[in-house]
CSV table of C-alpha atoms and ligand atoms in Angstrom, one decimal:
chain,number,residue,atom,x,y,z
A,1,MET,CA,-8.3,-38.5,-124.4
A,2,PRO,CA,-6.4,-35.3,-123.3
A,3,ASN,CA,-9.3,-34.8,-120.9
A,4,LEU,CA,-8.8,-38.3,-119.4
A,5,SER,CA,-5.1,-37.9,-119.0
A,6,HIS,CA,-5.6,-34.4,-117.5
A,7,SER,CA,-8.1,-35.9,-115.0
A,8,LEU,CA,-5.7,-38.7,-114.1
A,9,LEU,CA,-2.9,-36.2,-113.6
A,10,VAL,CA,-5.2,-34.1,-111.3
A,11,LEU,CA,-6.2,-37.2,-109.4
A,12,ALA,CA,-2.6,-38.4,-109.0
A,13,THR,CA,-1.6,-35.0,-107.8
A,14,ALA,CA,-4.5,-34.9,-105.3
A,15,LEU,CA,-3.6,-38.3,-104.0
A,16,ALA,CA,0.1,-37.4,-103.7
A,17,VAL,CA,-0.8,-34.2,-101.7
A,18,LEU,CA,-3.2,-36.3,-99.5
A,19,ALA,CA,-0.6,-39.0,-98.9
A,20,THR,CA,2.1,-36.4,-98.2
A,21,TRP,CA,-0.2,-34.7,-95.7
A,22,ARG,CA,-1.5,-37.9,-94.0
A,23,PHE,CA,1.8,-39.7,-94.0
A,24,TRP,CA,4.2,-36.8,-93.8
A,25,PRO,CA,6.3,-38.4,-91.0
A,26,MET,CA,7.0,-41.3,-93.4
A,27,VAL,CA,7.5,-39.2,-96.6
A,28,GLY,CA,9.6,-36.6,-95.0
A,29,TYR,CA,11.5,-39.0,-92.8
A,30,PRO,CA,14.9,-39.1,-94.7
A,31,PHE,CA,15.1,-35.3,-94.7
A,32,THR,CA,14.1,-35.1,-91.1
A,33,ALA,CA,16.6,-37.7,-90.0
A,34,LEU,CA,19.5,-36.0,-91.9
A,35,ASN,CA,18.4,-32.5,-90.7
A,36,VAL,CA,18.1,-33.6,-87.0
A,37,ARG,CA,21.5,-35.3,-87.1
A,38,ALA,CA,23.2,-32.4,-88.9
A,39,SER,CA,21.8,-29.7,-86.7
A,40,TRP,CA,21.9,-31.5,-83.4
A,41,ARG,CA,25.1,-29.8,-82.2
A,42,ARG,CA,23.7,-26.3,-82.9
A,43,VAL,CA,20.3,-27.2,-81.3
A,44,ALA,CA,21.9,-28.7,-78.2
A,45,LEU,CA,24.1,-25.6,-77.8
A,46,GLY,CA,21.2,-23.3,-78.2
A,47,CYS,CA,19.1,-25.2,-75.7
A,48,GLY,CA,21.9,-25.4,-73.1
A,49,LEU,CA,22.2,-29.2,-73.3
A,50,THR,CA,26.0,-29.3,-73.8
A,51,LYS,CA,28.6,-29.5,-71.1
A,52,LYS,CA,32.1,-28.0,-71.0
A,53,ARG,CA,34.9,-30.5,-70.8
A,54,ALA,CA,38.7,-30.1,-70.6
A,55,ARG,CA,40.5,-31.7,-73.5
A,56,TRP,CA,44.2,-31.8,-74.5
A,57,ALA,CA,44.6,-29.9,-77.8
A,58,PHE,CA,47.5,-28.9,-80.0
A,59,THR,CA,47.3,-25.1,-80.2
A,60,LEU,CA,49.1,-22.3,-82.1
A,61,THR,CA,49.4,-19.0,-80.2
A,62,PRO,CA,51.2,-15.8,-81.2
A,63,GLY,CA,54.4,-15.4,-79.2
A,64,ALA,CA,56.9,-12.6,-78.9
A,65,LEU,CA,57.8,-10.2,-81.7
A,66,VAL,CA,61.2,-11.1,-83.0
A,67,SER,CA,63.7,-8.6,-84.3
A,68,THR,CA,63.0,-9.4,-88.0
A,69,GLY,CA,59.5,-8.0,-87.5
A,70,THR,CA,57.7,-11.3,-87.6
A,71,VAL,CA,55.6,-12.9,-84.8
A,72,LYS,CA,56.9,-16.1,-83.5
A,73,VAL,CA,54.2,-18.7,-83.3
A,74,ARG,CA,54.2,-21.0,-80.3
A,75,ARG,CA,53.1,-24.5,-80.8
A,76,ARG,CA,52.1,-26.5,-77.8
A,77,PHE,CA,49.8,-29.1,-76.3
A,78,ARG,CA,47.5,-27.6,-73.6
A,79,ARG,CA,44.2,-28.2,-71.8
A,80,ILE,CA,41.3,-26.3,-73.3
A,81,ALA,CA,37.5,-26.2,-72.5
A,82,VAL,CA,35.3,-27.6,-75.3
A,83,ASP,CA,31.5,-28.0,-75.5
A,84,THR,CA,30.5,-31.7,-75.5
A,85,THR,CA,27.2,-32.5,-77.2
A,86,PRO,CA,25.1,-35.5,-76.0
A,87,ARG,CA,25.2,-38.4,-78.5
A,88,ILE,CA,22.0,-39.1,-80.4
A,89,ARG,CA,20.9,-42.1,-82.3
A,90,LEU,CA,19.1,-42.0,-85.7
A,91,PRO,CA,15.6,-40.5,-85.5
A,92,LEU,CA,12.9,-43.1,-86.1
A,93,PRO,CA,9.5,-42.2,-87.7
A,94,ASN,CA,6.3,-42.9,-85.8
A,95,ARG,CA,2.6,-42.2,-86.4
A,96,HIS,CA,2.7,-38.6,-85.2
A,97,GLY,CA,6.3,-37.6,-86.1
A,98,TRP,CA,9.5,-39.1,-85.1
A,99,ARG,CA,11.5,-39.9,-82.0
A,100,VAL,CA,15.2,-39.9,-81.2
A,101,THR,CA,17.1,-41.5,-78.3
A,102,VAL,CA,19.7,-39.3,-76.6
A,103,HIS,CA,22.5,-40.5,-74.3
A,104,LEU,CA,22.7,-38.3,-71.3
A,105,LEU,CA,26.0,-36.6,-70.4
A,106,GLU,CA,27.4,-37.0,-66.9
A,107,GLY,CA,25.3,-35.1,-64.4
A,108,GLN,CA,22.3,-34.7,-66.7
A,109,ILE,CA,18.8,-35.9,-65.8
A,110,PRO,CA,15.7,-36.3,-68.0
A,111,ASP,CA,14.2,-33.2,-66.4
A,112,ASP,CA,17.0,-31.1,-68.0
A,113,TYR,CA,15.5,-32.1,-71.3
A,114,ALA,CA,11.8,-31.7,-70.2
A,115,GLN,CA,12.6,-28.1,-69.2
A,116,VAL,CA,13.8,-27.2,-72.7
A,117,ALA,CA,11.2,-29.2,-74.6
A,118,GLU,CA,9.5,-26.1,-75.9
A,119,ARG,CA,12.9,-24.7,-77.1
A,120,LEU,CA,13.5,-28.0,-78.9
A,121,ALA,CA,10.1,-27.9,-80.5
A,122,HIS,CA,10.8,-24.4,-81.9
A,123,SER,CA,14.2,-25.4,-83.1
A,124,TRP,CA,12.9,-28.4,-85.0
A,125,GLY,CA,9.7,-26.6,-86.1
A,126,VAL,CA,7.3,-29.2,-84.7
A,127,HIS,CA,4.1,-28.9,-82.7
A,128,ALA,CA,5.6,-30.3,-79.4
A,129,VAL,CA,8.4,-32.4,-78.0
A,130,ARG,CA,7.6,-34.9,-75.2
A,131,VAL,CA,10.4,-36.3,-73.1
A,132,SER,CA,10.5,-39.8,-71.5
A,133,SER,CA,13.2,-41.9,-70.0
A,134,PRO,CA,12.8,-45.6,-70.8
A,135,ARG,CA,16.0,-46.5,-68.9
A,136,PRO,CA,18.7,-44.8,-66.8
A,137,GLY,CA,21.1,-42.7,-68.9
A,138,ARG,CA,18.8,-42.3,-71.9
A,139,VAL,CA,16.0,-40.0,-72.8
A,140,VAL,CA,13.6,-40.3,-75.7
A,141,LEU,CA,12.6,-37.1,-77.4
A,142,ALA,CA,9.3,-37.6,-79.3
A,143,ALA,CA,8.7,-34.9,-81.8
A,144,ILE,CA,5.0,-34.4,-82.6
A,145,ILE,CA,4.6,-32.8,-86.0
A,146,ARG,CA,0.9,-31.9,-85.9
A,147,ASP,CA,-1.4,-31.8,-82.9
A,148,PRO,CA,-2.8,-35.3,-82.9
A,149,LEU,CA,-5.7,-34.2,-80.7
A,150,MET,CA,-7.3,-32.0,-83.4
A,151,ARG,CA,-9.3,-35.1,-84.5
A,152,VAL,CA,-9.6,-38.2,-82.4
A,153,ASP,CA,-10.8,-41.5,-83.9
A,154,ARG,CA,-13.0,-43.7,-81.8
A,155,LEU,CA,-11.6,-46.9,-80.2
A,156,PRO,CA,-13.5,-50.1,-79.5
A,157,PRO,CA,-15.0,-50.1,-75.9
A,158,SER,CA,-13.1,-51.8,-73.2
A,159,GLU,CA,-14.4,-55.2,-72.2
A,160,GLU,CA,-13.1,-55.1,-68.6
A,161,LEU,CA,-15.1,-54.3,-65.5
A,162,LEU,CA,-14.8,-50.7,-64.3
A,163,LYS,CA,-12.5,-49.8,-67.2
A,164,VAL,CA,-13.7,-47.3,-69.8
A,165,THR,CA,-11.8,-46.0,-72.9
A,166,VAL,CA,-12.9,-42.4,-73.0
A,167,GLY,CA,-10.5,-40.9,-75.5
A,168,ARG,CA,-7.0,-40.8,-76.8
A,169,LEU,CA,-3.7,-39.6,-75.3
A,170,GLU,CA,-1.4,-37.3,-77.3
A,171,THR,CA,0.9,-40.3,-77.7
A,172,GLY,CA,-1.8,-42.1,-79.7
A,173,ALA,CA,-2.4,-44.6,-76.8
A,174,PRO,CA,-6.0,-45.0,-75.6
A,175,TRP,CA,-7.1,-42.8,-72.7
A,176,VAL,CA,-8.5,-45.3,-70.2
A,177,ILE,CA,-10.2,-44.5,-66.9
A,178,ASP,CA,-9.8,-47.7,-64.8
A,179,PHE,CA,-11.6,-47.3,-61.5
A,180,ARG,CA,-9.9,-50.4,-60.1
A,181,THR,CA,-6.5,-48.9,-60.5
A,182,VAL,CA,-7.4,-45.3,-59.8
A,183,PRO,CA,-10.6,-45.3,-57.8
A,184,HIS,CA,-11.1,-41.5,-57.3
A,185,TRP,CA,-11.0,-38.8,-60.0
A,186,LEU,CA,-11.2,-35.1,-60.0
A,187,SER,CA,-12.2,-33.4,-63.3
A,188,ALA,CA,-12.0,-29.6,-63.6
A,189,GLY,CA,-12.8,-27.3,-66.5
A,190,ALA,CA,-14.4,-24.0,-67.4
A,191,THR,CA,-17.8,-23.9,-69.0
A,192,GLN,CA,-17.9,-25.6,-72.4
A,193,SER,CA,-14.5,-27.2,-71.8
A,194,GLY,CA,-15.9,-30.8,-72.2
A,195,LYS,CA,-16.6,-32.0,-68.6
A,196,SER,CA,-20.1,-33.3,-69.4
A,197,ASN,CA,-18.9,-34.9,-72.6
A,198,LEU,CA,-16.4,-36.9,-70.5
A,199,ALA,CA,-19.2,-37.9,-68.0
A,200,ASN,CA,-21.3,-39.0,-71.0
A,201,ALA,CA,-18.4,-41.1,-72.2
A,202,LEU,CA,-18.2,-42.7,-68.8
A,203,ILE,CA,-22.0,-43.4,-68.7
A,204,VAL,CA,-21.8,-45.0,-72.2
A,205,GLY,CA,-18.9,-47.1,-71.2
A,206,LEU,CA,-20.2,-48.2,-67.8
A,207,ALA,CA,-23.9,-48.7,-68.8
A,208,PRO,CA,-23.4,-52.2,-70.2
A,209,GLN,CA,-21.3,-53.3,-67.2
A,210,PRO,CA,-22.6,-54.9,-64.0
A,211,VAL,CA,-22.1,-51.8,-61.9
A,212,ALA,CA,-24.5,-49.4,-60.1
A,213,LEU,CA,-24.3,-45.7,-61.2
A,214,VAL,CA,-25.2,-43.0,-58.6
A,215,GLY,CA,-25.5,-39.4,-59.7
A,216,PHE,CA,-25.1,-36.1,-57.8
A,217,ASP,CA,-26.2,-33.4,-60.2
A,218,LEU,CA,-26.0,-30.1,-58.4
A,219,LYS,CA,-27.0,-28.3,-61.6
A,220,GLY,CA,-30.5,-29.0,-60.5
A,221,GLY,CA,-30.6,-32.3,-62.3
A,222,VAL,CA,-30.3,-30.9,-65.9
A,223,GLU,CA,-27.2,-33.0,-66.7
A,224,PHE,CA,-28.1,-36.5,-65.3
A,225,THR,CA,-31.9,-36.6,-65.2
A,226,PRO,CA,-32.0,-37.9,-68.8
A,227,TYR,CA,-29.9,-40.9,-67.7
A,228,THR,CA,-32.2,-41.9,-64.8
A,229,PRO,CA,-33.1,-45.3,-66.3
A,230,ARG,CA,-29.5,-46.4,-65.8
A,231,LEU,CA,-29.0,-44.6,-62.5
A,232,SER,CA,-29.6,-46.4,-59.2
A,233,ALA,CA,-30.0,-43.1,-57.3
A,234,LEU,CA,-29.8,-39.4,-58.2
A,235,ALA,CA,-29.6,-36.4,-56.0
A,236,THR,CA,-30.3,-33.0,-57.5
A,237,THR,CA,-30.1,-30.7,-54.5
A,238,ARG,CA,-27.8,-30.4,-51.5
A,239,THR,CA,-30.5,-31.6,-49.2
A,240,GLU,CA,-31.0,-34.7,-51.3
A,241,SER,CA,-27.2,-35.1,-51.5
A,242,VAL,CA,-26.9,-35.2,-47.7
A,243,GLY,CA,-29.4,-38.2,-47.6
A,244,LEU,CA,-27.7,-40.0,-50.5
A,245,LEU,CA,-24.2,-39.5,-49.0
A,246,ASP,CA,-25.5,-40.9,-45.7
A,247,ASP,CA,-26.8,-43.9,-47.6
A,248,LEU,CA,-23.3,-44.4,-49.2
A,249,VAL,CA,-21.6,-44.2,-45.8
A,250,THR,CA,-24.0,-46.8,-44.4
A,251,LEU,CA,-23.5,-49.0,-47.4
A,252,MET,CA,-19.7,-48.7,-46.9
A,253,LEU,CA,-20.0,-49.7,-43.3
A,254,ASN,CA,-22.1,-52.7,-44.2
A,255,ARG,CA,-19.6,-53.8,-46.7
A,256,MET,CA,-16.8,-53.3,-44.2
A,257,ASP,CA,-18.6,-55.5,-41.8
A,258,LEU,CA,-19.1,-58.2,-44.6
A,259,CYS,CA,-15.4,-58.1,-45.4
A,260,ARG,CA,-14.3,-58.3,-41.8
A,261,LYS,CA,-16.5,-61.3,-41.2
A,262,ALA,CA,-15.2,-63.0,-44.3
A,263,GLY,CA,-11.6,-62.2,-43.4
A,264,ALA,CA,-11.3,-60.3,-46.7
A,265,ARG,CA,-9.4,-57.0,-47.2
A,266,ASN,CA,-11.7,-55.8,-49.9
A,267,ILE,CA,-14.8,-56.9,-51.8
A,268,TRP,CA,-12.7,-58.3,-54.6
A,269,GLN,CA,-11.4,-61.0,-52.2
A,270,LEU,CA,-15.0,-62.2,-51.6
A,271,PRO,CA,-16.4,-65.1,-53.6
A,272,PRO,CA,-18.4,-63.8,-56.6
A,273,ALA,CA,-21.6,-65.2,-55.2
A,274,VAL,CA,-21.6,-62.8,-52.2
A,275,ARG,CA,-19.6,-60.0,-53.7
A,276,PRO,CA,-21.7,-56.8,-53.7
A,277,VAL,CA,-22.1,-54.8,-56.9
A,278,PRO,CA,-19.5,-52.0,-57.4
A,279,VAL,CA,-20.9,-48.5,-57.2
A,280,VAL,CA,-19.6,-45.6,-59.3
A,281,VAL,CA,-20.5,-42.2,-58.0
A,282,LEU,CA,-20.6,-39.3,-60.5
A,283,VAL,CA,-20.7,-35.8,-59.0
A,284,ASP,CA,-21.4,-32.8,-61.3
A,285,GLU,CA,-20.7,-29.3,-60.0
A,286,LEU,CA,-18.7,-30.2,-56.9
A,287,ALA,CA,-18.4,-26.6,-55.7
A,288,GLU,CA,-22.2,-26.5,-55.1
A,289,LEU,CA,-21.7,-29.1,-52.3
A,290,TYR,CA,-19.4,-26.7,-50.5
A,291,LEU,CA,-20.9,-23.2,-51.2
A,292,MET,CA,-22.6,-21.4,-48.3
A,293,ALA,CA,-25.1,-18.6,-48.9
A,294,ASP,CA,-25.4,-17.9,-45.1
A,295,ARG,CA,-24.4,-19.4,-41.8
A,296,SER,CA,-27.6,-21.5,-41.5
A,297,GLU,CA,-26.1,-23.8,-44.2
A,298,LYS,CA,-22.9,-24.3,-42.3
A,299,ASP,CA,-23.8,-27.6,-40.7
A,300,GLU,CA,-25.2,-29.0,-43.9
A,301,VAL,CA,-22.0,-28.1,-45.8
A,302,ALA,CA,-19.8,-29.5,-43.0
A,303,HIS,CA,-21.8,-32.8,-43.0
A,304,THR,CA,-21.7,-33.1,-46.8
A,305,SER,CA,-18.0,-32.4,-46.8
A,306,THR,CA,-17.2,-35.0,-44.1
A,307,THR,CA,-19.3,-37.8,-45.6
A,308,LEU,CA,-17.9,-37.3,-49.1
A,309,LEU,CA,-14.4,-37.4,-47.7
A,310,ARG,CA,-15.2,-40.6,-45.8
A,311,VAL,CA,-16.5,-42.2,-49.0
A,312,ALA,CA,-13.3,-41.1,-50.8
A,313,ARG,CA,-11.1,-42.3,-48.0
A,314,LEU,CA,-12.6,-45.7,-47.4
A,315,GLY,CA,-14.8,-46.4,-50.4
A,316,ARG,CA,-12.2,-48.1,-52.7
A,317,ALA,CA,-11.8,-51.3,-50.7
A,318,PHE,CA,-15.6,-51.6,-50.5
A,319,GLY,CA,-16.3,-51.1,-54.2
A,320,ILE,CA,-17.4,-47.4,-54.1
A,321,TYR,CA,-15.7,-45.3,-56.7
A,322,LEU,CA,-15.8,-41.5,-57.2
A,323,PHE,CA,-15.7,-39.2,-60.3
A,324,CYS,CA,-16.1,-35.5,-59.3
A,325,CYS,CA,-16.4,-32.7,-61.8
A,326,GLY,CA,-16.4,-29.0,-61.3
A,327,GLN,CA,-15.9,-25.6,-63.0
A,328,ARG,CA,-14.0,-24.1,-60.1
A,329,ILE,CA,-12.3,-26.1,-57.5
A,330,GLY,CA,-10.4,-23.7,-55.2
A,331,SER,CA,-9.1,-23.9,-51.7
A,332,ASP,CA,-11.5,-21.0,-50.9
A,333,LEU,CA,-14.3,-23.6,-50.9
A,334,GLY,CA,-12.9,-24.8,-47.6
A,335,PRO,CA,-10.5,-27.4,-46.2
A,336,GLY,CA,-12.9,-30.2,-47.2
A,337,VAL,CA,-12.1,-29.6,-50.9
A,338,THR,CA,-8.4,-29.7,-50.3
A,339,ALA,CA,-8.7,-32.9,-48.3
A,340,LEU,CA,-10.9,-34.5,-51.1
A,341,ARG,CA,-8.3,-33.5,-53.7
A,342,ALA,CA,-5.6,-35.2,-51.8
A,343,GLN,CA,-7.7,-38.4,-52.0
A,344,CYS,CA,-8.2,-38.2,-55.7
A,345,SER,CA,-5.1,-39.6,-57.5
A,346,GLY,CA,-6.8,-39.3,-60.9
A,347,ARG,CA,-6.7,-35.7,-62.1
A,348,ILE,CA,-8.2,-34.3,-65.3
A,349,CYS,CA,-7.8,-30.6,-66.0
A,350,HIS,CA,-9.7,-29.3,-69.0
A,351,ARG,CA,-9.4,-25.6,-70.1
A,352,VAL,CA,-9.8,-23.5,-67.0
A,353,ASN,CA,-10.5,-19.8,-66.5
A,354,ASP,CA,-8.5,-19.3,-63.3
A,355,PRO,CA,-4.9,-20.4,-62.5
A,356,GLU,CA,-6.1,-21.6,-59.1
A,357,THR,CA,-8.3,-24.3,-60.4
A,358,ALA,CA,-5.5,-25.6,-62.6
A,359,THR,CA,-3.1,-25.4,-59.6
A,360,MET,CA,-5.7,-27.2,-57.4
A,361,THR,CA,-6.2,-29.9,-59.9
A,362,LEU,CA,-2.6,-30.5,-61.1
A,363,GLY,CA,-0.4,-28.2,-59.1
A,364,ASP,CA,1.0,-30.8,-56.7
A,365,LEU,CA,2.0,-33.0,-59.6
A,366,ASP,CA,4.2,-31.3,-62.1
A,367,PRO,CA,4.6,-27.6,-62.9
A,368,ALA,CA,5.0,-28.3,-66.6
A,369,ALA,CA,1.5,-30.0,-66.6
A,370,LEU,CA,0.1,-26.7,-65.2
A,371,VAL,CA,1.7,-24.7,-68.0
A,372,SER,CA,0.2,-27.1,-70.6
A,373,ALA,CA,-3.2,-26.9,-69.0
A,374,ARG,CA,-3.3,-23.1,-69.1
A,375,ALA,CA,-2.4,-23.3,-72.9
A,376,ILE,CA,-5.5,-25.4,-73.9
A,377,PRO,CA,-7.4,-23.4,-76.5
A,378,ALA,CA,-11.2,-22.9,-76.4
A,379,GLU,CA,-11.5,-24.3,-79.9
A,380,THR,CA,-10.7,-27.8,-78.8
A,381,PRO,CA,-13.3,-28.8,-76.2
A,382,GLY,CA,-12.6,-32.2,-74.6
A,383,VAL,CA,-8.8,-31.6,-74.6
A,384,ALA,CA,-7.4,-32.0,-71.1
A,385,ILE,CA,-4.3,-32.7,-69.1
A,386,VAL,CA,-4.6,-36.1,-67.5
A,387,ALA,CA,-2.5,-37.4,-64.6
A,388,SER,CA,-3.1,-40.9,-63.4
A,389,GLN,CA,-1.9,-44.5,-63.0
A,390,ASP,CA,1.6,-44.4,-64.3
A,391,GLY,CA,2.6,-41.2,-62.4
A,392,GLN,CA,3.1,-39.3,-65.7
A,393,TRP,CA,0.9,-36.6,-67.2
A,394,TYR,CA,-0.5,-36.5,-70.7
A,395,ARG,CA,-2.4,-34.2,-73.0
A,396,ALA,CA,-5.5,-36.1,-74.1
A,397,ARG,CA,-8.9,-35.6,-75.7
A,398,SER,CA,-12.1,-37.4,-75.0
A,399,PHE,CA,-14.2,-38.9,-77.8
A,400,HIS,CA,-17.2,-36.8,-78.7
A,401,VAL,CA,-20.2,-38.5,-77.0
A,402,SER,CA,-23.4,-36.5,-77.4
A,403,GLU,CA,-26.1,-36.4,-74.7
A,404,ALA,CA,-28.4,-38.3,-77.1
A,405,ALA,CA,-25.8,-41.2,-77.2
A,406,ALA,CA,-25.5,-41.3,-73.5
A,407,GLU,CA,-29.3,-41.2,-73.1
A,408,HIS,CA,-29.7,-44.0,-75.6
A,409,ALA,CA,-27.2,-46.1,-73.6
A,410,ALA,CA,-29.0,-45.4,-70.4
A,411,TRP,CA,-32.3,-46.6,-71.9
A,412,MET,CA,-30.7,-49.6,-73.7
A,413,TYR,CA,-29.2,-51.0,-70.5
A,414,ALA,CA,-31.9,-49.8,-68.1
A,415,ASP,CA,-32.6,-53.5,-67.2
A,416,LEU,CA,-29.1,-53.8,-65.7
A,417,THR,CA,-29.8,-51.0,-63.2
A,418,PRO,CA,-29.8,-52.4,-59.7
A,419,SER,CA,-32.4,-50.7,-57.5
A,420,TRP,CA,-31.0,-48.5,-54.7
A,421,ALA,CA,-33.2,-50.2,-52.2
A,422,GLU,CA,-31.7,-53.6,-53.2
A,423,ILE,CA,-28.1,-52.3,-52.9
A,424,THR,CA,-28.5,-50.6,-49.6
A,425,ALA,CA,-30.4,-53.7,-48.2
A,426,HIS,CA,-27.2,-55.7,-48.6
A,427,ALA,CA,-26.5,-55.5,-44.9
A,428,PRO,CA,-24.6,-58.6,-43.7
A,429,THR,CA,-25.7,-58.2,-40.1
A,430,THR,CA,-29.3,-58.8,-41.2
A,431,GLU,CA,-29.1,-60.9,-44.4
A,432,PHE,CA,-25.8,-62.5,-44.5
A,433,ASP,CA,-24.8,-65.6,-42.6
A,434,PRO,CA,-21.0,-66.0,-42.2
A,435,ALA,CA,-21.5,-69.8,-42.2
A,436,ASP,CA,-22.7,-69.5,-45.9
A,437,LEU,CA,-19.5,-67.6,-46.7
A,438,ASP,CA,-17.3,-70.4,-45.1
A,439,GLU,CA,-19.1,-72.8,-47.3
A,440,LEU,CA,-18.5,-70.7,-50.4
A,441,LEU,CA,-14.9,-70.1,-49.6
A,442,THR,CA,-14.1,-73.8,-49.3
A,443,ALA,CA,-16.2,-74.6,-52.4
B,1,ATP,N1,-14.0,-34.3,-77.1
B,1,ATP,C1,-14.8,-33.5,-77.8
B,1,ATP,N2,-14.8,-33.4,-79.1
B,1,ATP,C2,-15.6,-32.6,-79.8
B,1,ATP,N3,-16.5,-31.8,-79.2
B,1,ATP,C3,-16.6,-31.8,-77.9
B,1,ATP,C4,-15.8,-32.7,-77.1
B,1,ATP,N4,-16.1,-32.5,-75.8
B,1,ATP,C5,-17.0,-31.5,-75.8
B,1,ATP,N5,-17.4,-31.1,-77.0
B,1,ATP,C6,-18.4,-30.1,-77.4
B,1,ATP,O1,-18.1,-28.9,-76.6
B,1,ATP,C7,-19.3,-28.4,-76.1
B,1,ATP,C8,-19.2,-28.2,-74.6
B,1,ATP,O2,-19.0,-29.5,-74.0
B,1,ATP,P1,-19.6,-29.9,-72.6
B,1,ATP,O3,-21.1,-29.6,-72.5
B,1,ATP,O4,-19.1,-31.3,-72.3
B,1,ATP,O5,-18.8,-28.8,-71.7
B,1,ATP,P2,-18.9,-28.6,-70.1
B,1,ATP,O6,-17.6,-28.3,-69.6
B,1,ATP,O7,-19.7,-29.6,-69.5
B,1,ATP,O8,-19.8,-27.2,-70.1
B,1,ATP,P3,-20.8,-26.7,-68.9
B,1,ATP,O9,-19.9,-26.6,-67.7
B,1,ATP,O10,-21.2,-25.4,-69.4
B,1,ATP,O11,-21.9,-27.7,-68.9
B,1,ATP,C9,-20.4,-29.3,-76.5
B,1,ATP,O12,-21.1,-28.8,-77.7
B,1,ATP,C10,-19.7,-30.6,-76.9
B,1,ATP,O13,-20.4,-31.3,-77.9
């Protein structure tokens, strides 16, 4: 019997420790709430979030020495400068810690708080503090107790066309790559930072969808060749890339012609019966398209750069989407890369070796994102800074998707692969009669 009670006690203790660890934000919430409220004035003063204000106050000041040897105390009302602390509401617990709403003081903006987020995190002893502003005059400070990206649980796949759930954001929300909202993406990262893993996640997510996948694998085909069953076309050298990019430009011009004849601004305004299949172009090792060993390659590089840029500039309306990955994406690769970057509104920056790649990927967005990208540790592959649809940036981590899983998806959905000959043959000038379209539009 003592053995049983002893075991039960050990079990109960283990469960209590586990529950405290797993649900610490809930368990420790009363202490946290009290502590945050009680220490807010000191924290705000330390982080420079207070403002000086003139107030009327009753003061006692030492006056003249009177003949009896005592000091006469002067009592009077006068204006003095006092520190005003922003008002905070009660902290509320959430999955990863807690959040508190702060009322901004006159003249303050949310960026004032974003700039001291790291100071706040140290003052509160938490992993990080993220700042958002749900409405004018308020900021929400979300304190994250432990890094939620150390382990990311898988989410169910997205059912929508051209939308893939590839991981989780630090906020706990799903990390979704939606090509119809953000058609062009640039993903940078050093070796072993998780770029291929993200491409695998995209292949697994897109394979069951009615889309054509096209690969440019400038690592000699070692990354994408296993996925050939689900790829409509694959280029593994720059010479092959030139031909495939020319095909894409011709395809784009054909679709442009089709839309013009139908009076549609993009392929999505066409009736489903004549709508061409969307094409997602995956480029691995972007820099290889731009690198020149000698001057004889100059024309080829210039041609590649121009055609890729044309695809990025005009492809969206005609159902051609782009996802480019690279280890180093610097302006030294030429103006073509800088112009391509400007077209890519989706940016993903994994751990990088050089500040220039981080600056090139995120630099024109937010300097704080840059700092966060440079701080990604090597032990967490797949962690990245993501800037996309809502104009904000987030820390995120992709789900772990092995090559075997992506290969399995490529074989499983091989029958959904439209042939490249079939796709490029969709030339309205030869096959499509606008009269058919009129009929379809009125149907
Ligand atoms: N989100 C993730 N979670 C867990 N492990 C990951 C994640 N992403 C990548 N990894 C692991 O990290 C390692 C490197 O990943 P990956 O091959 O995707 O890097 P990479 O940037 O493509 O490297 P390279 O440029 O050398 O090909 C792999 O072993 C992979 O399984």
